[in-house]
mmCIF file with all atom_site columns, C-alpha atoms in Angstrom:
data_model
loop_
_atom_site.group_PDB
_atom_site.id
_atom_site.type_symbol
_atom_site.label_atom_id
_atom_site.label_alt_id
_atom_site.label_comp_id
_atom_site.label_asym_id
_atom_site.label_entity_id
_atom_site.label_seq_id
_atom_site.pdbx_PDB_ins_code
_atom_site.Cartn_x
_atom_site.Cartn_y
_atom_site.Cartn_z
_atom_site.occupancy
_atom_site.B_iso_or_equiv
_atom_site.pdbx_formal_charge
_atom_site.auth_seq_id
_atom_site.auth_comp_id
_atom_site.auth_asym_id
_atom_site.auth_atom_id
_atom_site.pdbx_PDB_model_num
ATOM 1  C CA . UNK A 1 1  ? 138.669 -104.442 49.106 1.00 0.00 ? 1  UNK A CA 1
ATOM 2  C CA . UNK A 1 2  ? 137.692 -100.838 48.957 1.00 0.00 ? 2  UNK A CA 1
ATOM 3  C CA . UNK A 1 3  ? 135.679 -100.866 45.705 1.00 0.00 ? 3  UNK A CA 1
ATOM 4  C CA . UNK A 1 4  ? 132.882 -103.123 47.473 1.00 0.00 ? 4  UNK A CA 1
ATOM 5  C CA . UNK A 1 5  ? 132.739 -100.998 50.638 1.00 0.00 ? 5  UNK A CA 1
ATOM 6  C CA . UNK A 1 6  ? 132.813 -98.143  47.854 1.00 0.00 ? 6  UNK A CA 1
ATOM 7  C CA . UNK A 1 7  ? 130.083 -99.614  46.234 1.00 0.00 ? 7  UNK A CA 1
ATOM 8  C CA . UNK A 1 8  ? 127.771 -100.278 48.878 1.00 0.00 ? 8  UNK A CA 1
ATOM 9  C CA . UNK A 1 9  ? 127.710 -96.823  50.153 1.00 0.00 ? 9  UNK A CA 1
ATOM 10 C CA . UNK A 1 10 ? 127.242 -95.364  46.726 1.00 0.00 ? 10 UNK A CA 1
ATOM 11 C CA . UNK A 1 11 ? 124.051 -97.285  46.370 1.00 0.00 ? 11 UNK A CA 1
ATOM 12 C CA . UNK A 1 12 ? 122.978 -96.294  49.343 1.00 0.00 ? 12 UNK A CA 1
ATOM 13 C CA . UNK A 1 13 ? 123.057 -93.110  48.946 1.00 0.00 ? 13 UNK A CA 1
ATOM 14 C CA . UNK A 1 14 ? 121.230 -93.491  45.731 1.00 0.00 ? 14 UNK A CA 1
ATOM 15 C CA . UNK A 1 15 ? 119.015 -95.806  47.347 1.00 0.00 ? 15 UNK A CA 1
ATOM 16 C CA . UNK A 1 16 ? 118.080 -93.013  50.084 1.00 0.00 ? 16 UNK A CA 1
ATOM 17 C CA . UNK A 1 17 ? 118.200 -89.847  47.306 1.00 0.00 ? 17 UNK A CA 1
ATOM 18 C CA . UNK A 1 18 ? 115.363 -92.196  45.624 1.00 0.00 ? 18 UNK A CA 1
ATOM 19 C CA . UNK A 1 19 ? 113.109 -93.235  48.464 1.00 0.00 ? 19 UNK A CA 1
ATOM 20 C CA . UNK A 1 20 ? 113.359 -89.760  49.963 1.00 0.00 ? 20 UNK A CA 1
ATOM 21 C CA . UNK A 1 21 ? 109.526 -89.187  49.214 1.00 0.00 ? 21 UNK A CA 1
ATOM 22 C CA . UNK A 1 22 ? 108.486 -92.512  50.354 1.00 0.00 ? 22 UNK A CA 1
ATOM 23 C CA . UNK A 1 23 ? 110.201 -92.255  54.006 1.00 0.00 ? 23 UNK A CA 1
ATOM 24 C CA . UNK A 1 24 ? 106.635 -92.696  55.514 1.00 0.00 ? 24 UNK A CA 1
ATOM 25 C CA . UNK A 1 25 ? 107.311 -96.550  54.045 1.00 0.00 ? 25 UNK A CA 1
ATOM 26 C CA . UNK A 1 26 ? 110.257 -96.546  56.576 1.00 0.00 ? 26 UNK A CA 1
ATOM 27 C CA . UNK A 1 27 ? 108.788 -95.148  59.584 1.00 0.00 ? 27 UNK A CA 1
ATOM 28 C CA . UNK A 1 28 ? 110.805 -92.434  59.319 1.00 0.00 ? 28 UNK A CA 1
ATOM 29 C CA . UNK A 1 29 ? 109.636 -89.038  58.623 1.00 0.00 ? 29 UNK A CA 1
ATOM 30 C CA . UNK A 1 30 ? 106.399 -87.835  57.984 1.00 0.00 ? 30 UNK A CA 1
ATOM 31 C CA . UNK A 1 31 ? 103.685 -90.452  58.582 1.00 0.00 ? 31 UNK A CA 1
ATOM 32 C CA . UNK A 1 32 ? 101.573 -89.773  55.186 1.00 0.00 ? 32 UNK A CA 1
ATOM 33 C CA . UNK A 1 33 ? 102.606 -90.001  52.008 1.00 0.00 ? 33 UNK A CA 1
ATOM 34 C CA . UNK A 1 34 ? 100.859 -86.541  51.250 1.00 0.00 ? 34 UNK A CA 1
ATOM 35 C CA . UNK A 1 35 ? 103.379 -84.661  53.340 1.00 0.00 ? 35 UNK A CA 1
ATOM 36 C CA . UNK A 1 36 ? 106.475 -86.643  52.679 1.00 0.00 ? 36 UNK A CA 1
ATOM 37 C CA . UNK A 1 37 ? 107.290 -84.111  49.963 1.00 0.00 ? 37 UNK A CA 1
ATOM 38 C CA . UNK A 1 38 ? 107.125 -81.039  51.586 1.00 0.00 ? 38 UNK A CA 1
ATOM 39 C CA . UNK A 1 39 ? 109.934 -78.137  52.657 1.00 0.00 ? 39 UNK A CA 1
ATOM 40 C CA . UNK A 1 40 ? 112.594 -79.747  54.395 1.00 0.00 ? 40 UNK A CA 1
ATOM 41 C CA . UNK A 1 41 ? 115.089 -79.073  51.771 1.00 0.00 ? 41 UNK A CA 1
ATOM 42 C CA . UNK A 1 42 ? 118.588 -80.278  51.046 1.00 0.00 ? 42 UNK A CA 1
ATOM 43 C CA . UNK A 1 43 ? 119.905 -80.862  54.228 1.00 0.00 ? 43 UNK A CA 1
ATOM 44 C CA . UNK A 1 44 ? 116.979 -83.304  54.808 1.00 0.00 ? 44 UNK A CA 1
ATOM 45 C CA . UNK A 1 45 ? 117.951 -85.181  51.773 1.00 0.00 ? 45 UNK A CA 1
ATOM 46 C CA . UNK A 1 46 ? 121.499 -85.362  52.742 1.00 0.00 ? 46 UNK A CA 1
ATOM 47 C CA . UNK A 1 47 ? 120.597 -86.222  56.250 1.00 0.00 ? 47 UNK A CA 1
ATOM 48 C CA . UNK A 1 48 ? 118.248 -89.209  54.491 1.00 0.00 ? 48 UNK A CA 1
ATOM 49 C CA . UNK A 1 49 ? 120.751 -90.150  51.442 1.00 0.00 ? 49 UNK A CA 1
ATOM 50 C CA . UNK A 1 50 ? 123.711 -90.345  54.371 1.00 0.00 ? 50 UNK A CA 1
ATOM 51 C CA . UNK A 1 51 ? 121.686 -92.796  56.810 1.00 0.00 ? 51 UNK A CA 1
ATOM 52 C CA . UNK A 1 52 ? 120.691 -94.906  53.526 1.00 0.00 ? 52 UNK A CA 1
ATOM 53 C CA . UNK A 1 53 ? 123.955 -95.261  52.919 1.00 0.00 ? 53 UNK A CA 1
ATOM 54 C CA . UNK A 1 54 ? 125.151 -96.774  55.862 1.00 0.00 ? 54 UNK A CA 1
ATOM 55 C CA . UNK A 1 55 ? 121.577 -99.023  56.839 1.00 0.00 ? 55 UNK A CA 1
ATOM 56 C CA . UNK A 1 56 ? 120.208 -99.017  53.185 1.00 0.00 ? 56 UNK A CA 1
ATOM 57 C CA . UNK A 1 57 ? 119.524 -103.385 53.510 1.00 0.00 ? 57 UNK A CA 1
ATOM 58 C CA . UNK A 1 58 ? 117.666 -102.753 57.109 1.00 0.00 ? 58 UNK A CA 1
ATOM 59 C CA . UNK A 1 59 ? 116.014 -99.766  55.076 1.00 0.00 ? 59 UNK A CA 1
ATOM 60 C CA . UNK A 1 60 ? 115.134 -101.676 52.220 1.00 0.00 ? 60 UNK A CA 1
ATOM 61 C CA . UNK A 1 61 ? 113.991 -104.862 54.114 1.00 0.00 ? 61 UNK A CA 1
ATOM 62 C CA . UNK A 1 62 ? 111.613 -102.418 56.424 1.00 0.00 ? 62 UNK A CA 1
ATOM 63 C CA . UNK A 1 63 ? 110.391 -100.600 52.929 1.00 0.00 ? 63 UNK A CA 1
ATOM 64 C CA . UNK A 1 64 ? 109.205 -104.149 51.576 1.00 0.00 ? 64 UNK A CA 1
ATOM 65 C CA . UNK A 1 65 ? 107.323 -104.586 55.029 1.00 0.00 ? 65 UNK A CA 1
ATOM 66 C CA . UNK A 1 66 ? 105.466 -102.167 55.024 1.00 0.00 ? 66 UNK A CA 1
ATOM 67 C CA . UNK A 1 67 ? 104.597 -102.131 50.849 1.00 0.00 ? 67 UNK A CA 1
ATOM 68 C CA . UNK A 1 68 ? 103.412 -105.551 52.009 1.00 0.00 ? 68 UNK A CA 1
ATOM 69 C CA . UNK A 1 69 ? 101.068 -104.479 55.026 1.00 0.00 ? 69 UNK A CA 1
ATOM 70 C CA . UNK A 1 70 ? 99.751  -101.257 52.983 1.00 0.00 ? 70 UNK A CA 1
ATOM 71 C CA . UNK A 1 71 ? 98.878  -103.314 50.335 1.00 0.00 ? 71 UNK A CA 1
ATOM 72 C CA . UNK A 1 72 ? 96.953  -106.577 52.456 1.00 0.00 ? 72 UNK A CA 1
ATOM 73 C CA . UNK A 1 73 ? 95.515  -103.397 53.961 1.00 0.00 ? 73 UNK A CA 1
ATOM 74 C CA . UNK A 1 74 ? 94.289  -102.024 50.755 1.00 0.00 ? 74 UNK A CA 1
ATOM 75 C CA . UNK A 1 75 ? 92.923  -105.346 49.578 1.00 0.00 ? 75 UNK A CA 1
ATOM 76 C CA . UNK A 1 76 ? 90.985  -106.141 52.587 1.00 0.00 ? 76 UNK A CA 1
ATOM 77 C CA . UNK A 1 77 ? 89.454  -102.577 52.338 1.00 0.00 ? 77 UNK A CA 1
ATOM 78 C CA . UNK A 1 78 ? 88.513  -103.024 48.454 1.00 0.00 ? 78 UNK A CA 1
ATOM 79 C CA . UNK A 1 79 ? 86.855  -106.686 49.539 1.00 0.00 ? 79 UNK A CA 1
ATOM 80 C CA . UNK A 1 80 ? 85.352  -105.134 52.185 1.00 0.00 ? 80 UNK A CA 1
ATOM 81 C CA . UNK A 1 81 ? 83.467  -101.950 50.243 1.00 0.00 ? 81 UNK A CA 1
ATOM 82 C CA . UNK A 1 82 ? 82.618  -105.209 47.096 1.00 0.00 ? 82 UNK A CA 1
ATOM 83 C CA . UNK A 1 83 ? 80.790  -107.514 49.713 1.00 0.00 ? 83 UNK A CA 1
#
């Protein structure tokens, strides 16, 4: 029983060590992409990789979400400047 409990907080931490620069995605963080990587430093990570770990399906689920709206976003912009 403690190997899947194991498991799903080791991906989650990997999960949040990996979307770390993409928190904007999240609604977490900063709110542009261009500042996501800046200073904070390790206890930032941590602080992200140990809240990932824990909520990493709501996190991934709300990721996905707002890929999706970005990108209808983007598309409707790029039809927009062709017509």
């Amino acid at each position: 029983m403690t190997a899947p409990i194991l498991l799903f907080l080791l991906f989650g931490a990997v999960f949040g060590l990996a979307s770390f620069s993409h928190r904007h995605l999240f609604s977490e963080g900063p709110s542009r992409r261009e500042d996501s990587d800046g200073a904070p430093g390790l206890k930032a990570r941590l602080g992200w990789a140990l809240l990932c770990s824990a909520l990493w399906p709501v996190m991934l689920l709300t990721g996905l979400h707002s890929w999706w709206v970005l990108s209808r976003r983007r598309a409707l912009a790029a039809r927009q400047r062709r017509d």
